[in-house]
Coordinates of N, CA and C in Angstrom, one line a residue:
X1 N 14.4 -114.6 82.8 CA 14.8 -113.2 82.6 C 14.4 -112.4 83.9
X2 N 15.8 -112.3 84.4 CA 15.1 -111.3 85.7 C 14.4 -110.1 85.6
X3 N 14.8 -109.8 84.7 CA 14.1 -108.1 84.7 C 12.5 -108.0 84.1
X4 N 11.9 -109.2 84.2 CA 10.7 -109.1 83.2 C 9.8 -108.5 83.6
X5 N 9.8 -108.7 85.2 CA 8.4 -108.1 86.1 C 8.6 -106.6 85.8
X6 N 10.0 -106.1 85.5 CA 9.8 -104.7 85.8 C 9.6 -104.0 84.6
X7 N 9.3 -104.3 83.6 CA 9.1 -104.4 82.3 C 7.3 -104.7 82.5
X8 N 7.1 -105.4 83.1 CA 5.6 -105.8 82.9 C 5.2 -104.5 83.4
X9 N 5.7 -104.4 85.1 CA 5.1 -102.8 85.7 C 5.5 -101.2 85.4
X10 N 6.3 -101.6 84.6 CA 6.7 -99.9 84.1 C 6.9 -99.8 83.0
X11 N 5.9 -100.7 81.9 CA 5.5 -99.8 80.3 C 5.1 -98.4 79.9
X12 N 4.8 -98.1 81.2 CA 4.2 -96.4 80.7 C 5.9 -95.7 81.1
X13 N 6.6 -96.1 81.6 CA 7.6 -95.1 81.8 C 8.9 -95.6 80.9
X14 N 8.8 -96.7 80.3 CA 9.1 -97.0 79.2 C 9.4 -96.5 77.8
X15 N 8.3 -96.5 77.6 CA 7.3 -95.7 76.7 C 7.8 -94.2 77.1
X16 N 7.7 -93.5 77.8 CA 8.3 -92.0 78.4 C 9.5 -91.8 78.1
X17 N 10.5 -92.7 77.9 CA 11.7 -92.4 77.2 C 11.8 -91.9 75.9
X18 N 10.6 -92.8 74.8 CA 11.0 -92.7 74.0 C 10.4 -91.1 73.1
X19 N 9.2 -90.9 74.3 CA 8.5 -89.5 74.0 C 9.7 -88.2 74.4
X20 N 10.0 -88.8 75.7 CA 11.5 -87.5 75.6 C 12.6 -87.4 75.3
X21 N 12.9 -88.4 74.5 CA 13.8 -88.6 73.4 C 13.7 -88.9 72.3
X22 N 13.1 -88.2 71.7 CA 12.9 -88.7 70.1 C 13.8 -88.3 69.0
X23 N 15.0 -87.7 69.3 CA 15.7 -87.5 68.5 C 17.2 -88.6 68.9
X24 N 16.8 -89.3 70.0 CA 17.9 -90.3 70.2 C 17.1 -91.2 69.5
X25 N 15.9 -91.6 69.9 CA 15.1 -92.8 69.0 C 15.0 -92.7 67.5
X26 N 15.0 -92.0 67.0 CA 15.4 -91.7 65.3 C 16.7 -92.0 65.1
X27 N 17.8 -91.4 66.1 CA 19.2 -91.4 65.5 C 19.4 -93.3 65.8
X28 N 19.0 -93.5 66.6 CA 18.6 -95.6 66.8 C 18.5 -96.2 65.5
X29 N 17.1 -95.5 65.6 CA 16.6 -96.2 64.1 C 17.1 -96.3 63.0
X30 N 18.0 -95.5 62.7 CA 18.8 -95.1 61.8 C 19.6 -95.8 61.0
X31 N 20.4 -96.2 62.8 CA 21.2 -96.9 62.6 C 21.0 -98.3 62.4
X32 N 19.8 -99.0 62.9 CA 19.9 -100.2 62.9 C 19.3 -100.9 61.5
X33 N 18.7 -99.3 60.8 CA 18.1 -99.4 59.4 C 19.5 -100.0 58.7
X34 N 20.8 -99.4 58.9 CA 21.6 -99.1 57.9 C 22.3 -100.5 57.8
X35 N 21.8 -101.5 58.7 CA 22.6 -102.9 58.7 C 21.7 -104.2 59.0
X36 N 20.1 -103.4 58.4 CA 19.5 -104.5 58.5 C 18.9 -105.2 57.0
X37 N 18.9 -106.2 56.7 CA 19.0 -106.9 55.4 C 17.6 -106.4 55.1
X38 N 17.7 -105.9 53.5 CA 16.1 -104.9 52.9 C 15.8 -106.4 52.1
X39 N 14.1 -106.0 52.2 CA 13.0 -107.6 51.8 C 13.2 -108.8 52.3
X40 N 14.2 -109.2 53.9 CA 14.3 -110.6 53.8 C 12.8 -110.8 55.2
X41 N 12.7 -112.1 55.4 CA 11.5 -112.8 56.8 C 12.6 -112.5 57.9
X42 N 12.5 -111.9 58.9 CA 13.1 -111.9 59.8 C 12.7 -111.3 60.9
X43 N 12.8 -111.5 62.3 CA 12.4 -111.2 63.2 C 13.2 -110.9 64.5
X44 N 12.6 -110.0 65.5 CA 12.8 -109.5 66.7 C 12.6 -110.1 67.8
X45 N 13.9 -110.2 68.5 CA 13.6 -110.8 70.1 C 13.9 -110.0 71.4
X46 N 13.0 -110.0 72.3 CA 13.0 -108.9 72.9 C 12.7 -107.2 72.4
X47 N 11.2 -107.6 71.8 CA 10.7 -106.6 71.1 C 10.0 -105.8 71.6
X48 N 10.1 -106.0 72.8 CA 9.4 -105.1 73.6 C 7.7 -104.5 73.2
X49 N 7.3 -103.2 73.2 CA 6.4 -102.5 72.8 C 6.3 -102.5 71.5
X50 N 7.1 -102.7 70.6 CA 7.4 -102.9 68.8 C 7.7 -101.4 68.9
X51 N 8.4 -100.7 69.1 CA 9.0 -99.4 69.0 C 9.8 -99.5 68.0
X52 N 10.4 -100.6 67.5 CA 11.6 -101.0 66.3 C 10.9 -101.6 65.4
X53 N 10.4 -102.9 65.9 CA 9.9 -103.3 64.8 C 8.8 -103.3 63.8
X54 N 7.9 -102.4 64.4 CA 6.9 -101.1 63.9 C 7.4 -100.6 62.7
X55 N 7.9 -99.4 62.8 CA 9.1 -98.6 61.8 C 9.9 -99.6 60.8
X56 N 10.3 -100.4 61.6 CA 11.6 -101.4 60.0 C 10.6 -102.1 59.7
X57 N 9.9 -102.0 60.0 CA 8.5 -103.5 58.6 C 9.0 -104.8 59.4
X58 N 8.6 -105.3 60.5 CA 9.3 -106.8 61.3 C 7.8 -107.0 61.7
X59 N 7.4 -108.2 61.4 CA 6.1 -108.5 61.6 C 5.6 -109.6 62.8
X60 N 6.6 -109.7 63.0 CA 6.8 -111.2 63.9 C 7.7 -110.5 65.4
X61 N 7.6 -111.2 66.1 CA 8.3 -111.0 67.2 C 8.2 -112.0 68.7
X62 N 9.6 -111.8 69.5 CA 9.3 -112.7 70.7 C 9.5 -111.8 71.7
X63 N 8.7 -112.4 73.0 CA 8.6 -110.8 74.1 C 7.6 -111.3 75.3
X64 N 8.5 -111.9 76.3 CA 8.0 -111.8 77.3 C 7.4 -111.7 78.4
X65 N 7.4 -110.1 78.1 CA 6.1 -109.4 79.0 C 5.3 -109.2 78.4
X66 N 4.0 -109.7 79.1 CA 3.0 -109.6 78.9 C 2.3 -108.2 78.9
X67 N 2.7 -107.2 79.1 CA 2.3 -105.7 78.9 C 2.9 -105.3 78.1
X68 N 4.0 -105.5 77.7 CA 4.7 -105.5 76.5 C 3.9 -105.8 75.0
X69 N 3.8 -106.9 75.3 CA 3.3 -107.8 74.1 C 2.1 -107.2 73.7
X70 N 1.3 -107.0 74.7 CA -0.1 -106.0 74.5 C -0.4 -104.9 73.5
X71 N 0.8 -104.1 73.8 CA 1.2 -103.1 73.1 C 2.0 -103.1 71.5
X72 N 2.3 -104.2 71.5 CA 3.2 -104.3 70.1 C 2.0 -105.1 68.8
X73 N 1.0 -105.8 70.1 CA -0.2 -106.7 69.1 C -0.9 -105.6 68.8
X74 N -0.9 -104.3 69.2 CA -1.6 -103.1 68.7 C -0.9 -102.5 67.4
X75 N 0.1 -103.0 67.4 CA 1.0 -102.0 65.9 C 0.6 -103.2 65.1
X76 N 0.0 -104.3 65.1 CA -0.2 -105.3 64.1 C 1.0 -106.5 63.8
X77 N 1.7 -106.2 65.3 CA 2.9 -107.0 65.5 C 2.3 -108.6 65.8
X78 N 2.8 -109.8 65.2 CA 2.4 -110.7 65.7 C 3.7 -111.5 67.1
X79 N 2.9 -111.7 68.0 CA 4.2 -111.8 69.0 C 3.6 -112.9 70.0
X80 N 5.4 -113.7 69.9 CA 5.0 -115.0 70.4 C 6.1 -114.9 71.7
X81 N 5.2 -115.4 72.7 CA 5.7 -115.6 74.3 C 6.8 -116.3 74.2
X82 N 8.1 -116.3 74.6 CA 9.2 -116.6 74.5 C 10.5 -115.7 75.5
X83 N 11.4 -116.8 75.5 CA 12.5 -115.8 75.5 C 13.7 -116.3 74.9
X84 N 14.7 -115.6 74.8 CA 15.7 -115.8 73.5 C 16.6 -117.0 73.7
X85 N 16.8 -117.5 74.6 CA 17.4 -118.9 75.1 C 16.7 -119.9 74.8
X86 N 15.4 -120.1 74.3 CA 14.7 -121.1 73.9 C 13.8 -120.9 72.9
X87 N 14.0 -120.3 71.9 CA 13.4 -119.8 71.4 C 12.3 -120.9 70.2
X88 N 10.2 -120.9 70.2 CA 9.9 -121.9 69.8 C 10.1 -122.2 67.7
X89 N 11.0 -121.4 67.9 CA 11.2 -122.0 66.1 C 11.7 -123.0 65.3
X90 N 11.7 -122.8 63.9 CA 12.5 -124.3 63.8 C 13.9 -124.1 62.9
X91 N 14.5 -125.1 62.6 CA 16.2 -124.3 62.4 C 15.8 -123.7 61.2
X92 N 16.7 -122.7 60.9 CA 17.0 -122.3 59.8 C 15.6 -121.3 59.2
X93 N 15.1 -120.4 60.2 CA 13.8 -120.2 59.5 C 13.7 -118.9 59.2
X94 N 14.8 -118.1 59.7 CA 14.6 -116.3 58.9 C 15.9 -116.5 58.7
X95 N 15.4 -114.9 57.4 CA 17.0 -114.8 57.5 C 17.7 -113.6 58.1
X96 N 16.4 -112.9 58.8 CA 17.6 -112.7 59.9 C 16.8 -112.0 61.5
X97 N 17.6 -112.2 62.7 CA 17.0 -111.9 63.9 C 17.9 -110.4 64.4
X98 N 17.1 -109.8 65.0 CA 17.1 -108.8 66.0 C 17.1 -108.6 67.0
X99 N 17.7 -108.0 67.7 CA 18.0 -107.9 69.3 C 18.6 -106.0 69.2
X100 N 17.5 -104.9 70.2 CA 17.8 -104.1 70.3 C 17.5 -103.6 71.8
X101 N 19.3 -103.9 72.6 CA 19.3 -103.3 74.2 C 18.7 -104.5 74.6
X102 N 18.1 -105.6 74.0 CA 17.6 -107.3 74.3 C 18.8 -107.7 75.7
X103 N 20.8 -107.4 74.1 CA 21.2 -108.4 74.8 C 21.5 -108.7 76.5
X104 N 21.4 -107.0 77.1 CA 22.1 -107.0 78.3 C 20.9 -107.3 79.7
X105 N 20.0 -107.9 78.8 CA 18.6 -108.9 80.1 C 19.0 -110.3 80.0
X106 N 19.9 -110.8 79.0 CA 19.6 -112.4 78.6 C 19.8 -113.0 80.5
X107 N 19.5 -114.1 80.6 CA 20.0 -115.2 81.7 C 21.0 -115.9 81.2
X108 N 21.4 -116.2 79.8 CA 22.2 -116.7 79.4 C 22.6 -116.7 77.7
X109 N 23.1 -115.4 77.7 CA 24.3 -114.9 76.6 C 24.7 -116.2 75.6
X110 N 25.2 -116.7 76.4 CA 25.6 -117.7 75.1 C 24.3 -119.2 74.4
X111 N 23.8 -119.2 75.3 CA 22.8 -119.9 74.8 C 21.7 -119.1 73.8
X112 N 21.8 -118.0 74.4 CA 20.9 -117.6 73.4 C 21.5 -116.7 71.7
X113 N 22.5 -116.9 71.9 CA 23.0 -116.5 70.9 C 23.4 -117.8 70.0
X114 N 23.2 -119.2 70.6 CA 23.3 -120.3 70.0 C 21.9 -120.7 69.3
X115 N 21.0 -120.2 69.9 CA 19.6 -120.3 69.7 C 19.6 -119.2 68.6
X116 N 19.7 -118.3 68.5 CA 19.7 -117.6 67.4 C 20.3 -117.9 66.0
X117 N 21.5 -119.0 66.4 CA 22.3 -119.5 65.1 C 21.7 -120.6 64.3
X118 N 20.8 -121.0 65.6 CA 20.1 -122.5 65.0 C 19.0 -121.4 64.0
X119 N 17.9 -120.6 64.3 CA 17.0 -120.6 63.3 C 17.2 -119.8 62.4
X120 N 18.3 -119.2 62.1 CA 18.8 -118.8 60.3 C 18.8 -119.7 59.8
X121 N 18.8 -118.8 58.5 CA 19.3 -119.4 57.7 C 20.4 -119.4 57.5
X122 N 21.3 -120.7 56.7 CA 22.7 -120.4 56.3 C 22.8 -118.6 55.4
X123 N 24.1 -117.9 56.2 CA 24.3 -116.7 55.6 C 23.5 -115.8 56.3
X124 N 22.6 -116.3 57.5 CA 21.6 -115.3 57.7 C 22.2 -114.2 58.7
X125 N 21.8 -112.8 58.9 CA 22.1 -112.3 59.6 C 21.9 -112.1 60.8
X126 N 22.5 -111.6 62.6 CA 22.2 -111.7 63.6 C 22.8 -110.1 63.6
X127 N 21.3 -109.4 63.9 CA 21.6 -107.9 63.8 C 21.3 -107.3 65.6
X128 N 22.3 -107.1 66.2 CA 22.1 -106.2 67.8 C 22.3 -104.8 67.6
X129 N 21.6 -104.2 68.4 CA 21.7 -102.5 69.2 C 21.8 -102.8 70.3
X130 N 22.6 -101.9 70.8 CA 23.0 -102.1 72.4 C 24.3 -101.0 72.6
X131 N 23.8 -100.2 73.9 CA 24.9 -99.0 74.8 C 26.1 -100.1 74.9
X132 N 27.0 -99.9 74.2 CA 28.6 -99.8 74.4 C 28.6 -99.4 75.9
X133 N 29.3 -100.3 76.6 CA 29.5 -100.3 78.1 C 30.9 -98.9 78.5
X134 N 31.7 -98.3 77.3 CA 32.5 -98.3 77.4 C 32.4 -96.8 76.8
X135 N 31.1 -96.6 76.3 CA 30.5 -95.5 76.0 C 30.6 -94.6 77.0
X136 N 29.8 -92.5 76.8 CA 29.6 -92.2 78.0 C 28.2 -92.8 78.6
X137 N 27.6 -92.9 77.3 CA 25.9 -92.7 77.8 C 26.6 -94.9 78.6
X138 N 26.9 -95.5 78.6 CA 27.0 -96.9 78.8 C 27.3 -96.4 80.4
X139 N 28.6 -95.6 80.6 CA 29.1 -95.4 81.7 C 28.4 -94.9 82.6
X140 N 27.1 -94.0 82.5 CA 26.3 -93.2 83.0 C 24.9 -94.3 83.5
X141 N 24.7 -95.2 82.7 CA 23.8 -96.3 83.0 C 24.5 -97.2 83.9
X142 N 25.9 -97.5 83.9 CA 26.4 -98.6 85.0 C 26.6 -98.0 86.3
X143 N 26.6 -96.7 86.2 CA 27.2 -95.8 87.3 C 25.1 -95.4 88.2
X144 N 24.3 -95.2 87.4 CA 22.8 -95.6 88.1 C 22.0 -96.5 88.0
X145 N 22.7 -97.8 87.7 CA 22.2 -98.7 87.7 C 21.1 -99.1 88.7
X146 N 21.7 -99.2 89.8 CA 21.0 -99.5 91.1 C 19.9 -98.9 91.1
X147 N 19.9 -97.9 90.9 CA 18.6 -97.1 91.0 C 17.6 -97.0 89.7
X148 N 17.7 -97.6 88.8 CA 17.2 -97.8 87.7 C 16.1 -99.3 87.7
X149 N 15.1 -99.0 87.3 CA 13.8 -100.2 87.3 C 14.2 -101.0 86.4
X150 N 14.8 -100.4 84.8 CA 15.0 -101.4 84.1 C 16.6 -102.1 83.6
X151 N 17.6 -101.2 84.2 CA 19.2 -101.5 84.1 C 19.2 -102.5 85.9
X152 N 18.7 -102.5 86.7 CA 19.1 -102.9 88.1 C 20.1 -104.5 87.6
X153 N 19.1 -105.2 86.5 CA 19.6 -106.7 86.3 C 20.4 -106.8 85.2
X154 N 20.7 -105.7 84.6 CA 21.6 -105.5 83.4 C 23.0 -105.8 83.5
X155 N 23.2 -106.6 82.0 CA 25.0 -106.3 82.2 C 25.3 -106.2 80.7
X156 N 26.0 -105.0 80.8 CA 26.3 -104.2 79.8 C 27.8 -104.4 79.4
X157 N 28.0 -104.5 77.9 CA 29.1 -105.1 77.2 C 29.9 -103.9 76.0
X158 N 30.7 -104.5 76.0 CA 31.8 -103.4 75.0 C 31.8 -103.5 73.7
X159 N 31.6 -102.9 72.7 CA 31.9 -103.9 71.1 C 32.7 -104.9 71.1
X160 N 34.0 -104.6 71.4 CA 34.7 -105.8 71.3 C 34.4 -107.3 72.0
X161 N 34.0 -106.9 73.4 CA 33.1 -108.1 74.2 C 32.1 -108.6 73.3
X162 N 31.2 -108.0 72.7 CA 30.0 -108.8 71.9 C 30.3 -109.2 70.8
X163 N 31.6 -108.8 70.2 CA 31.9 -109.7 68.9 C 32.7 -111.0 69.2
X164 N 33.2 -111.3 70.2 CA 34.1 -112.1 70.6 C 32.8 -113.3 71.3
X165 N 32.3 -112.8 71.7 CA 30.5 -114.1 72.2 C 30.0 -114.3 70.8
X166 N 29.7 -112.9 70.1 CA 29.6 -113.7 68.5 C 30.5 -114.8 67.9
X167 N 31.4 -114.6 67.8 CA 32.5 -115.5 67.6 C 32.2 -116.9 67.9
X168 N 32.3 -117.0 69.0 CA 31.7 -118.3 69.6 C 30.9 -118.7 69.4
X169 N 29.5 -118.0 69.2 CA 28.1 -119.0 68.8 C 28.4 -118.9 67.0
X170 N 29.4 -118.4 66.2 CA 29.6 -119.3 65.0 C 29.3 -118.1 63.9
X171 N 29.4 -116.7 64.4 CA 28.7 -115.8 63.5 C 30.3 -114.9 63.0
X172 N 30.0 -114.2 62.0 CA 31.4 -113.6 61.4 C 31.0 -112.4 60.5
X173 N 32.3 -112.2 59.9 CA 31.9 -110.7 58.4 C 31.3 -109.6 59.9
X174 N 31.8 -109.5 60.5 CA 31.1 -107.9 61.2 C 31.4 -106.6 60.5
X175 N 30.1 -106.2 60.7 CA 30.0 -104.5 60.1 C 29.4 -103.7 61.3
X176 N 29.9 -103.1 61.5 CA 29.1 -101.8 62.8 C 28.8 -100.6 62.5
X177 N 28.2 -100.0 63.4 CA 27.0 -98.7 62.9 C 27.2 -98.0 64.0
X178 N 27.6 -97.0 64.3 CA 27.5 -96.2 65.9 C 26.7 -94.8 65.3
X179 N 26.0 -94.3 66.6 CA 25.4 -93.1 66.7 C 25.4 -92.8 68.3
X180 N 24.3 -91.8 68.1 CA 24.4 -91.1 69.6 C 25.5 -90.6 70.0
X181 N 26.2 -89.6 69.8 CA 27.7 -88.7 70.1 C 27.5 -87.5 70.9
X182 N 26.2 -87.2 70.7 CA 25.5 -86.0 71.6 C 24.7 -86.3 73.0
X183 N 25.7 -86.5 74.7 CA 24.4 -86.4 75.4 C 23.0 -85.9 74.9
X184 N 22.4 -87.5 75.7 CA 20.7 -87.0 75.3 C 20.2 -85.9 75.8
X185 N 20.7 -85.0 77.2 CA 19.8 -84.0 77.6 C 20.1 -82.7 76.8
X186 N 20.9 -82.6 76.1 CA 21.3 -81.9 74.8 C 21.2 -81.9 73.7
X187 N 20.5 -83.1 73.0 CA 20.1 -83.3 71.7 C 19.0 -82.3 71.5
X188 N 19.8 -81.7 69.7 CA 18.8 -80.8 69.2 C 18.5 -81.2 67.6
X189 N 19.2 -81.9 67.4 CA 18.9 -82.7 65.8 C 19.4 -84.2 66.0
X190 N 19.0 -84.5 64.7 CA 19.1 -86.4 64.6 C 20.9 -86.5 64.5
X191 N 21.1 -87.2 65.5 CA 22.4 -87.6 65.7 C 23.1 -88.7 63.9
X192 N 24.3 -88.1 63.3 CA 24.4 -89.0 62.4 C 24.8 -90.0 62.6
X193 N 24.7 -91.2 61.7 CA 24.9 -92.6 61.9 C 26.5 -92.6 61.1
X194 N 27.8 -93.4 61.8 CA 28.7 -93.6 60.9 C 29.3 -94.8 61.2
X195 N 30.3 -95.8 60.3 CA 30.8 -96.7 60.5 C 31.7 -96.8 61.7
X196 N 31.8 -97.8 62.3 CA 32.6 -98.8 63.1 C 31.9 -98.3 64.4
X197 N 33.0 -98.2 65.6 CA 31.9 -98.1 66.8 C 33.3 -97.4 67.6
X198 N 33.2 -96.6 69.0 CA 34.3 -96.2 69.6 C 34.0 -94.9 70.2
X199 N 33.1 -94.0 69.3 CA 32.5 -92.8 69.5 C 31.4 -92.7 69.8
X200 N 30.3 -93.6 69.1 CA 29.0 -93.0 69.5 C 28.5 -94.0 71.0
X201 N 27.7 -93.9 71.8 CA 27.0 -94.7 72.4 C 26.1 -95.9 72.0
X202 N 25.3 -95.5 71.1 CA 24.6 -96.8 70.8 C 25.5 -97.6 69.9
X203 N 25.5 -98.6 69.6 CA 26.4 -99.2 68.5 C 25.2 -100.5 68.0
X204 N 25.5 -100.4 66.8 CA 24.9 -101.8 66.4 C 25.8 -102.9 65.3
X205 N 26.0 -103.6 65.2 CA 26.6 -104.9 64.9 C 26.1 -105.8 64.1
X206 N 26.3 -106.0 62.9 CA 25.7 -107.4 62.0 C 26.8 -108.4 62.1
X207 N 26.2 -109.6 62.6 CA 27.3 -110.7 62.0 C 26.3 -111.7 61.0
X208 N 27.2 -112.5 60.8 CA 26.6 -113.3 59.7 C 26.7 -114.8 60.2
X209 N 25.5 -115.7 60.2 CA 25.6 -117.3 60.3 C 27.0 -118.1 59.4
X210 N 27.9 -118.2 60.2 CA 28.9 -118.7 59.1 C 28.9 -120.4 59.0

């Protein structure tokens, strides 16, 4: 993962996002609550600080910076050194994984979304969040990319682009969740959460192990 080092050296400004945005990080949460399976074992990859999986009750996690990881072992997160392309589990073993803003670091998209098919369960769920490339707030990230510590090695995808790589590593039944409709320098209440995707910026996506 290219982008790891900068993740290792700018946790605190990381972290700073989510303090100046807290009413986009609620309207997130919201959404990824609304399509993530209630009481199953399942776990996060690319969990960063446990900013997500803190809040949704995710006990487990995989996360490759090591300043990262630091921080998430503080929320009582258990988190194992990895990255999503190889990931150390064994088949079929939650029933369901997470990836939020994960997908657009991978080295390799389809491998790791093959890796995520191997350790469900049959029927299990593969739940993403991730800026809609096609979004404003997506367009506004591609457009300062260069100048960004943590987008520089990013590549950012469309709903339709991520269900179509779903497709391929074997996943189906998609349901989507969009929010974020309000530039963030203008948010003054929790953005609502509504079906399919096309309006809001963030979008999130369930597919299912078919």
């Amino acid at each position: 993962m290219p982008g790891v080092n900068a993740f290792d050296n700018n946790v605190d400004r990381y972290e700073q996002w989510f303090t100046d945005h807290p009413l986009a990080y609620v309207s997130e949460l919201r959404a990824v609550r609304e399509l993530l399976p209630a009481n199953s074992s399942g776990i996060e990859i690319g969990l960063g600080t446990g900013r997500f999986a803190a809040p949704l009750g995710i006990a487990k996690g995989v996360e490759p910076s090591r300043s990262m990881a630091e921080l998430a072992r503080k929320k009582s997160i258990e988190v194992v050194p990895g990255v999503a392309e190889h990931l150390p589990f064994a088949d079929g073993e939650f029933a369901f994984v997470l990836m939020i803003t994960t997908v657009c670091f991978l080295d390799d998209r389809d491998l790791a979304f093959q890796e995520v098919h191997r350790v469900l369960k049959p029927r299990g769920s593969f739940v993403i969040g991730f800026v809609d490339r096609d979004s404003p707030l997506g367009r506004e990230y591609q457009m300062k990319k260069e100048k960004s510590a943590f987008y520089r090695h990013a590549t950012f995808y469309s709903a339709g682009e991520m269900a179509s790589h779903l497709q391929k590593a074997g996943f189906g039944s998609f349901e989507y969740r969009q929010t974020l409709f309000t530039p963030l320098d203008v948010m003054t209440e929790v953005d609502p959460v509504k079906e399919g995707y096309g309006q809001g910026s963030f979008v999130v996506v369930r597919g299912v192990k078919m």
